[in-house]
PDB file of C-alpha atoms and ligand atoms in Angstrom:
ATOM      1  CA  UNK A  23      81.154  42.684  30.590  1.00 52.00           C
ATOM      2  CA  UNK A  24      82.053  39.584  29.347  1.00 56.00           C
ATOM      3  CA  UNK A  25      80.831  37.533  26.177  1.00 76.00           C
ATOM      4  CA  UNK A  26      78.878  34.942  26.883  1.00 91.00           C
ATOM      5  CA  UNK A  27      80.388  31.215  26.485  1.00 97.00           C
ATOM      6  CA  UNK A  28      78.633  28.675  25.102  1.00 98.00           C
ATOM      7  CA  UNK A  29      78.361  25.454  27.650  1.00 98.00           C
ATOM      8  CA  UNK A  30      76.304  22.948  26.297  1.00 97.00           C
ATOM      9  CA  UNK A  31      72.272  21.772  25.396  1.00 97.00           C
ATOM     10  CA  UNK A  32      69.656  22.379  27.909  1.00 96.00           C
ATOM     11  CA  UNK A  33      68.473  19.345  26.868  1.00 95.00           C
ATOM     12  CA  UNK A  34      71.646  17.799  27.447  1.00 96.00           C
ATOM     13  CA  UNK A  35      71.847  18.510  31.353  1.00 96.00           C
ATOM     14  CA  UNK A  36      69.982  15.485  32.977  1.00 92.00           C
ATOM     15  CA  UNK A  37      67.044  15.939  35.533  1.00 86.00           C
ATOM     16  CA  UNK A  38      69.248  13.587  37.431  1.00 89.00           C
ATOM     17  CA  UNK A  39      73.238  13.740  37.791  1.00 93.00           C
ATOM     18  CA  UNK A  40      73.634  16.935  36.692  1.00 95.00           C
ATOM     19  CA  UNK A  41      76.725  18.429  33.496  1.00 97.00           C
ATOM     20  CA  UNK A  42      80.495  19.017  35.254  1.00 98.00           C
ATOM     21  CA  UNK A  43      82.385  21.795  33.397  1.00 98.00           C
ATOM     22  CA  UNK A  44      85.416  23.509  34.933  1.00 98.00           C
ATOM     23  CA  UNK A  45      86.015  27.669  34.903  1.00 98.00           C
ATOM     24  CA  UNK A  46      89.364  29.569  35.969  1.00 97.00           C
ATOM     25  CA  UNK A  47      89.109  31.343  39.168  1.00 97.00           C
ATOM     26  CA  UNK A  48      90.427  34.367  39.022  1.00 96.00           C
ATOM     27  CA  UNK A  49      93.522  33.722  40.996  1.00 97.00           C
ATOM     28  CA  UNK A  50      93.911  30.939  37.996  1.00 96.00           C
ATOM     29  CA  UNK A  51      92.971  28.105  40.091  1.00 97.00           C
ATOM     30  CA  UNK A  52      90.615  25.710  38.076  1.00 98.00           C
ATOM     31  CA  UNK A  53      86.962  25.118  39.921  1.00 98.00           C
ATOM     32  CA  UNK A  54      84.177  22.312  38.849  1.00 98.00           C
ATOM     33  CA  UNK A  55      80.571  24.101  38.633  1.00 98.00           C
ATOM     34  CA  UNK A  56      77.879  21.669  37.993  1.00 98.00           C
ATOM     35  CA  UNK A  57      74.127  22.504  35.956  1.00 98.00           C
ATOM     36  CA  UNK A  58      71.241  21.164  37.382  1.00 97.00           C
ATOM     37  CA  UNK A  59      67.543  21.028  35.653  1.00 95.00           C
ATOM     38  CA  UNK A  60      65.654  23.105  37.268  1.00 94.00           C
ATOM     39  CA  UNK A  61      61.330  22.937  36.622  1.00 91.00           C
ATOM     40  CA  UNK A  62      62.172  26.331  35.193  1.00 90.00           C
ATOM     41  CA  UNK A  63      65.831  26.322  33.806  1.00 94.00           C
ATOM     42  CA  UNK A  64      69.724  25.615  34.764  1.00 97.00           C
ATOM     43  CA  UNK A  65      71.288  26.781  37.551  1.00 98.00           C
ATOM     44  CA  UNK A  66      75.020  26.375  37.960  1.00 98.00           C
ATOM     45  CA  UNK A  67      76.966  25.352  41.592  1.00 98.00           C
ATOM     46  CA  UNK A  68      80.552  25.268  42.545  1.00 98.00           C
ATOM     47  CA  UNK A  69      81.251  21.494  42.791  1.00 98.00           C
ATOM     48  CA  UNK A  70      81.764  22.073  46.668  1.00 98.00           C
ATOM     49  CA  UNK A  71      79.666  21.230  50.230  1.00 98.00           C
ATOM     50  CA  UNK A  72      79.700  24.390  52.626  1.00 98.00           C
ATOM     51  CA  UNK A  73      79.998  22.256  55.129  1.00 98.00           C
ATOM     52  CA  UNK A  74      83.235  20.627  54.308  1.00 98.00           C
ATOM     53  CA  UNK A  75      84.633  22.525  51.173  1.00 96.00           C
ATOM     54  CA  UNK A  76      86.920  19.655  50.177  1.00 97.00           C
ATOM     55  CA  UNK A  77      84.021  17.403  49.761  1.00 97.00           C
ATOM     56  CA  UNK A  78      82.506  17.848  46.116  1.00 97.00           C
ATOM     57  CA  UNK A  79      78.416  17.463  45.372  1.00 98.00           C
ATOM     58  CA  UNK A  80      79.089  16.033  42.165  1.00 97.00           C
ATOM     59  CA  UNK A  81      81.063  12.987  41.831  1.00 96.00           C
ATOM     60  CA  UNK A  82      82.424  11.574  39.185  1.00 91.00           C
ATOM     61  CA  UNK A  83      80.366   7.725  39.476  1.00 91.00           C
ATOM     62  CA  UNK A  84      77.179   9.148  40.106  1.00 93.00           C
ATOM     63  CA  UNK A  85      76.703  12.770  39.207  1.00 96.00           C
ATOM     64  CA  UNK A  86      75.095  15.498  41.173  1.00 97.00           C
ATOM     65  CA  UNK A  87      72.284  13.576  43.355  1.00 96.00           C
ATOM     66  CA  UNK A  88      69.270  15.647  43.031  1.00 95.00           C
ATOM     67  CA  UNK A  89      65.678  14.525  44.946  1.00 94.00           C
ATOM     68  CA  UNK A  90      62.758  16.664  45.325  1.00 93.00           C
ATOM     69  CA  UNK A  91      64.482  19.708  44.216  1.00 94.00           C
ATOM     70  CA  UNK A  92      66.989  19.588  46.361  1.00 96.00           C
ATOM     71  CA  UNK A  93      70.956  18.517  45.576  1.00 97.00           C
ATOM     72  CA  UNK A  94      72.143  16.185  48.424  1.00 97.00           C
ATOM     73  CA  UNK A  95      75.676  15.669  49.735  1.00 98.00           C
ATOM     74  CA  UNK A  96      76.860  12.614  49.675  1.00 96.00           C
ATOM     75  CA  UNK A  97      79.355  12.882  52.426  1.00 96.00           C
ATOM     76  CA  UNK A  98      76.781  13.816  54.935  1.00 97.00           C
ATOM     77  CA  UNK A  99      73.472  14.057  53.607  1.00 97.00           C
ATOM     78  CA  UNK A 100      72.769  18.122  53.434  1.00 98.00           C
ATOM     79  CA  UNK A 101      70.485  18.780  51.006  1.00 98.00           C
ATOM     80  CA  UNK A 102      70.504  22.607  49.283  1.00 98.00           C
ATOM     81  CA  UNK A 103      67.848  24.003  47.625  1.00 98.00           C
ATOM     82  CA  UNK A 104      68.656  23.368  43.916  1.00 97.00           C
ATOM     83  CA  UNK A 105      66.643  27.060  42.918  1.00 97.00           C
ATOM     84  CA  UNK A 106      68.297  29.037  45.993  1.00 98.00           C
ATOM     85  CA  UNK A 107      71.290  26.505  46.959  1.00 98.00           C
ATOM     86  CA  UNK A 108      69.964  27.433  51.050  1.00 98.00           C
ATOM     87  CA  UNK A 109      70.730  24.428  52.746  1.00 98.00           C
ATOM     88  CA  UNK A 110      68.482  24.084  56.249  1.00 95.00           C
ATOM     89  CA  UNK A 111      69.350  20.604  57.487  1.00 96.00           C
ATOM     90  CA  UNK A 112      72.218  18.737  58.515  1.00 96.00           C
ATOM     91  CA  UNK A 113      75.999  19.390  59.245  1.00 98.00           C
ATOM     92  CA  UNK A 114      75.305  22.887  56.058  1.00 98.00           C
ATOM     93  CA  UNK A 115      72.215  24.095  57.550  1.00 98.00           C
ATOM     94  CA  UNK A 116      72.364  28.199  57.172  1.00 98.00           C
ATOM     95  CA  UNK A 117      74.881  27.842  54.342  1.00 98.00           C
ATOM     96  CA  UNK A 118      74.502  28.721  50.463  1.00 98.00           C
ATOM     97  CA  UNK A 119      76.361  27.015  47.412  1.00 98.00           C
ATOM     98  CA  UNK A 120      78.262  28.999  45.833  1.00 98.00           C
ATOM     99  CA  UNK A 121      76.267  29.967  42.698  1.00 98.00           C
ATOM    100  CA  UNK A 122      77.743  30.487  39.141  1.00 98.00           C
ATOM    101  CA  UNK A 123      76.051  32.818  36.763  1.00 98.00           C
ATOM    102  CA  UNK A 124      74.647  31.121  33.473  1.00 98.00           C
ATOM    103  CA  UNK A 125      71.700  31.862  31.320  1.00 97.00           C
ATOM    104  CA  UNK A 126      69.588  29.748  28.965  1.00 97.00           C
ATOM    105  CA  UNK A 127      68.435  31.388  25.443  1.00 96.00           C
ATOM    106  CA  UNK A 128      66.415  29.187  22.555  1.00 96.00           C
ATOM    107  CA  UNK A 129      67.411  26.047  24.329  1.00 96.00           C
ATOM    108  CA  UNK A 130      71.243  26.401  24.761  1.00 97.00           C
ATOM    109  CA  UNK A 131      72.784  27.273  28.101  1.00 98.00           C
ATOM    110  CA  UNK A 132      75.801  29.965  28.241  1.00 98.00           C
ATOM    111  CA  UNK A 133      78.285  30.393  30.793  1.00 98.00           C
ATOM    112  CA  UNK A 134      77.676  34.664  31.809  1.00 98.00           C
ATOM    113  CA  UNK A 135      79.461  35.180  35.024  1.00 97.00           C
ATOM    114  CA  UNK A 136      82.154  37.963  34.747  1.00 96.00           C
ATOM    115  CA  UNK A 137      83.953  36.620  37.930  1.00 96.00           C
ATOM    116  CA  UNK A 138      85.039  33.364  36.124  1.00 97.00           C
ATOM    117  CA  UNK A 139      86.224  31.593  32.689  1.00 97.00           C
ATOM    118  CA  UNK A 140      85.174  28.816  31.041  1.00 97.00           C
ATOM    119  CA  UNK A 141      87.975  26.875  31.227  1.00 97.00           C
ATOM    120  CA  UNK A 142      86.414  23.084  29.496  1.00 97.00           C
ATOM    121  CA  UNK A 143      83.835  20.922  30.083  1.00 97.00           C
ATOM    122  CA  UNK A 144      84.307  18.286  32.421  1.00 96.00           C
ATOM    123  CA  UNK A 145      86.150  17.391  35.682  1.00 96.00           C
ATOM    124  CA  UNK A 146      88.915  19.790  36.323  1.00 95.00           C
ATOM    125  CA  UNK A 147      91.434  17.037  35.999  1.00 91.00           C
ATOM    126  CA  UNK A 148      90.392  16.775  32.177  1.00 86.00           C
ATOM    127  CA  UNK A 149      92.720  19.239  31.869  1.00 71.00           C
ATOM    128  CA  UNK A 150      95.759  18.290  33.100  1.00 65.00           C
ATOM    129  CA  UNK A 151      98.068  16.843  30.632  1.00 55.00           C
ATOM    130  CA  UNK A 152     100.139  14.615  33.346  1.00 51.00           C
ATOM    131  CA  UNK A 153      98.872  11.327  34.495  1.00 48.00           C
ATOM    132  CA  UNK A 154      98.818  11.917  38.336  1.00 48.00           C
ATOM    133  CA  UNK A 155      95.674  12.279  40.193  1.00 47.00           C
ATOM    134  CA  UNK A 156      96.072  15.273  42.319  1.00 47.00           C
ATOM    135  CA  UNK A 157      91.751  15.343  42.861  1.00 45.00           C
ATOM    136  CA  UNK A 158      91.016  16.023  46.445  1.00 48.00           C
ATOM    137  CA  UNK A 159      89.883  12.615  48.293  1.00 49.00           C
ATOM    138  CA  UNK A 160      86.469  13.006  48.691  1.00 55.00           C
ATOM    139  CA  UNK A 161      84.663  10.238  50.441  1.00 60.00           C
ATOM    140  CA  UNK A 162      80.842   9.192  51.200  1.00 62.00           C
ATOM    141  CA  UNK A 163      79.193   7.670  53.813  1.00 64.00           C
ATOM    142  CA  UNK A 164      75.892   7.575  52.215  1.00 64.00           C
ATOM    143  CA  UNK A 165      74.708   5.570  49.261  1.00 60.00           C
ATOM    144  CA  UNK A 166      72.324   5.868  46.281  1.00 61.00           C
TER     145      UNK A 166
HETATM  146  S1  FES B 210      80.477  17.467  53.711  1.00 92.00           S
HETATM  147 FE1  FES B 210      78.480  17.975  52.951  1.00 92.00          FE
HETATM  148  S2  FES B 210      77.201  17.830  54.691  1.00 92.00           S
HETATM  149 FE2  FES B 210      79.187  17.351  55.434  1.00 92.00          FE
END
């Protein structure tokens, strides 16, 4: 197993928008995973739709939109369970987000899935130490 990383405040992780941190894959490929508030806790979501996986949840202008518990895409308007990440509507219905393991303990929130590294908080273009944008081009047809 492990040790635990440290990610960030509980408090720190808004109810709406969501905290971007980026973890090594283990093929070394860099992933986003996003925190949402949950009524009871954090939960942690690769930064991906199921429905098309080059289209991230959490964009950099307006976070991870979250409404009535659920986290909505903003390419097509899914919307996954932000406890379960079950999506049952739209272009994702019978899909699941890909969840990441993390844990909260006396307020903090720690990073304690063996499958992946904590790689640093933020987009995964934060980094990169050239000046190209090499980010996938998501778009949206909804607005917020
Ligand atoms: S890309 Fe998310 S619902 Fe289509």
């Amino acid at each position: 197993m492990s040790p635990r990383t440290h990610l960030t405040s509980a408090d720190d992780v808004p109810e709406q928008g969501g905290w971007l941190f980026t973890v090594e894959e283990p093929n070394g490929s860099l992933q986003e995973v996003f925190l949402v508030r949950l009524d009871d806790g954090i939960a942690a979501w690769k930064n991906y739709c199921q429905h098309e996986t080059d289209q991230e949840l959490y964009r950099e202008e307006i976070g991870a939109v979250v409404r009535d518990g659920g986290i909505v895409c903003p390419k097509h308007g899914s919307v996954f369970d932000a406890v379960t990440g079950d999506c049952e509507n739209g272009p994702a219905a019978g899909s699941t987000l890909a969840e990441v393991a993390v844990t909260v303990e006396l307020g903090e929130v720690y990073l304690t899935d063996d499958d992946v590294e904590f790689s640093h908080a933020g987009p995964a273009s934060a980094g990169d130490d050239d000046d190209d944008d090499d980010t996938p081009g998501s778009t949206s047809h909804l607005r917020f």
